[in-house]
Amino acid sequence: MPQIMPMNWLCIMCWTMLMMLILFIVIHFIYKMSPLPQYPKNFSLFFYPW
């Protein structure tokens, strides 16, 4: 790469990743607390670590 990325861009990227992770955890807990017997098929792909 000829140009070094600015520090604030990296920071924005990091915060975006963090917010996405928090959002996924919140959605996971909502599904866990909900009375549905199982996750929707497409959601189970996101949460395979659990």
PDB file of C-alpha atoms in Angstrom:
ATOM      1  CA  MET A   1       0.000   0.000   0.000  1.00  0.00           C
ATOM      2  CA  PRO A   2       1.445   3.362  -1.003  1.00  0.00           C
ATOM      3  CA  GLN A   3      -0.546   5.285   1.563  1.00  0.00           C
ATOM      4  CA  ILE A   4      -0.917   4.593   5.285  1.00  0.00           C
ATOM      5  CA  MET A   5      -4.482   4.599   6.519  1.00  0.00           C
ATOM      6  CA  PRO A   6      -5.361   7.444   8.876  1.00  0.00           C
ATOM      7  CA  MET A   7      -5.698   6.617  12.533  1.00  0.00           C
ATOM      8  CA  ASN A   8      -9.276   7.839  12.836  1.00  0.00           C
ATOM      9  CA  TRP A   9     -10.388   5.515  10.005  1.00  0.00           C
ATOM     10  CA  LEU A  10      -8.958   2.582  11.919  1.00  0.00           C
ATOM     11  CA  CYS A  11     -10.726   3.761  15.061  1.00  0.00           C
ATOM     12  CA  ILE A  12     -14.080   4.017  13.231  1.00  0.00           C
ATOM     13  CA  MET A  13     -13.563   0.507  11.859  1.00  0.00           C
ATOM     14  CA  CYS A  14     -12.786  -0.808  15.338  1.00  0.00           C
ATOM     15  CA  TRP A  15     -15.862   0.821  16.878  1.00  0.00           C
ATOM     16  CA  THR A  16     -18.049  -0.512  14.067  1.00  0.00           C
ATOM     17  CA  MET A  17     -16.833  -4.047  14.718  1.00  0.00           C
ATOM     18  CA  LEU A  18     -17.413  -3.636  18.435  1.00  0.00           C
ATOM     19  CA  MET A  19     -20.957  -2.322  17.922  1.00  0.00           C
ATOM     20  CA  MET A  20     -21.766  -5.188  15.571  1.00  0.00           C
ATOM     21  CA  LEU A  21     -20.506  -7.700  18.119  1.00  0.00           C
ATOM     22  CA  ILE A  22     -22.610  -6.122  20.883  1.00  0.00           C
ATOM     23  CA  LEU A  23     -25.650  -6.113  18.594  1.00  0.00           C
ATOM     24  CA  PHE A  24     -25.198  -9.808  17.771  1.00  0.00           C
ATOM     25  CA  ILE A  25     -24.872 -10.689  21.466  1.00  0.00           C
ATOM     26  CA  VAL A  26     -28.036  -8.730  22.295  1.00  0.00           C
ATOM     27  CA  ILE A  27     -29.961 -10.447  19.474  1.00  0.00           C
ATOM     28  CA  HIS A  28     -28.662 -13.811  20.671  1.00  0.00           C
ATOM     29  CA  PHE A  29     -29.910 -13.192  24.213  1.00  0.00           C
ATOM     30  CA  ILE A  30     -33.298 -11.968  22.939  1.00  0.00           C
ATOM     31  CA  TYR A  31     -33.676 -15.203  20.967  1.00  0.00           C
ATOM     32  CA  LYS A  32     -32.544 -17.235  23.959  1.00  0.00           C
ATOM     33  CA  MET A  33     -35.132 -15.580  26.228  1.00  0.00           C
ATOM     34  CA  SER A  34     -37.940 -15.752  23.677  1.00  0.00           C
ATOM     35  CA  PRO A  35     -40.383 -18.694  23.768  1.00  0.00           C
ATOM     36  CA  LEU A  36     -39.442 -19.897  20.281  1.00  0.00           C
ATOM     37  CA  PRO A  37     -38.189 -23.505  20.423  1.00  0.00           C
ATOM     38  CA  GLN A  38     -35.319 -22.893  17.981  1.00  0.00           C
ATOM     39  CA  TYR A  39     -33.578 -20.142  16.073  1.00  0.00           C
ATOM     40  CA  PRO A  40     -34.445 -19.297  12.501  1.00  0.00           C
ATOM     41  CA  LYS A  41     -32.094 -21.047  10.094  1.00  0.00           C
ATOM     42  CA  ASN A  42     -30.316 -17.887   8.954  1.00  0.00           C
ATOM     43  CA  PHE A  43     -29.731 -16.706  12.538  1.00  0.00           C
ATOM     44  CA  SER A  44     -28.082 -19.929  13.628  1.00  0.00           C
ATOM     45  CA  LEU A  45     -25.258 -19.227  11.160  1.00  0.00           C
ATOM     46  CA  PHE A  46     -24.383 -16.029  12.993  1.00  0.00           C
ATOM     47  CA  PHE A  47     -24.336 -17.653  16.411  1.00  0.00           C
ATOM     48  CA  TYR A  48     -22.496 -20.912  15.848  1.00  0.00           C
ATOM     49  CA  PRO A  49     -19.934 -20.156  18.613  1.00  0.00           C
ATOM     50  CA  TRP A  50     -22.697 -20.491  21.201  1.00  0.00           C
TER      51      TRP A  50
END
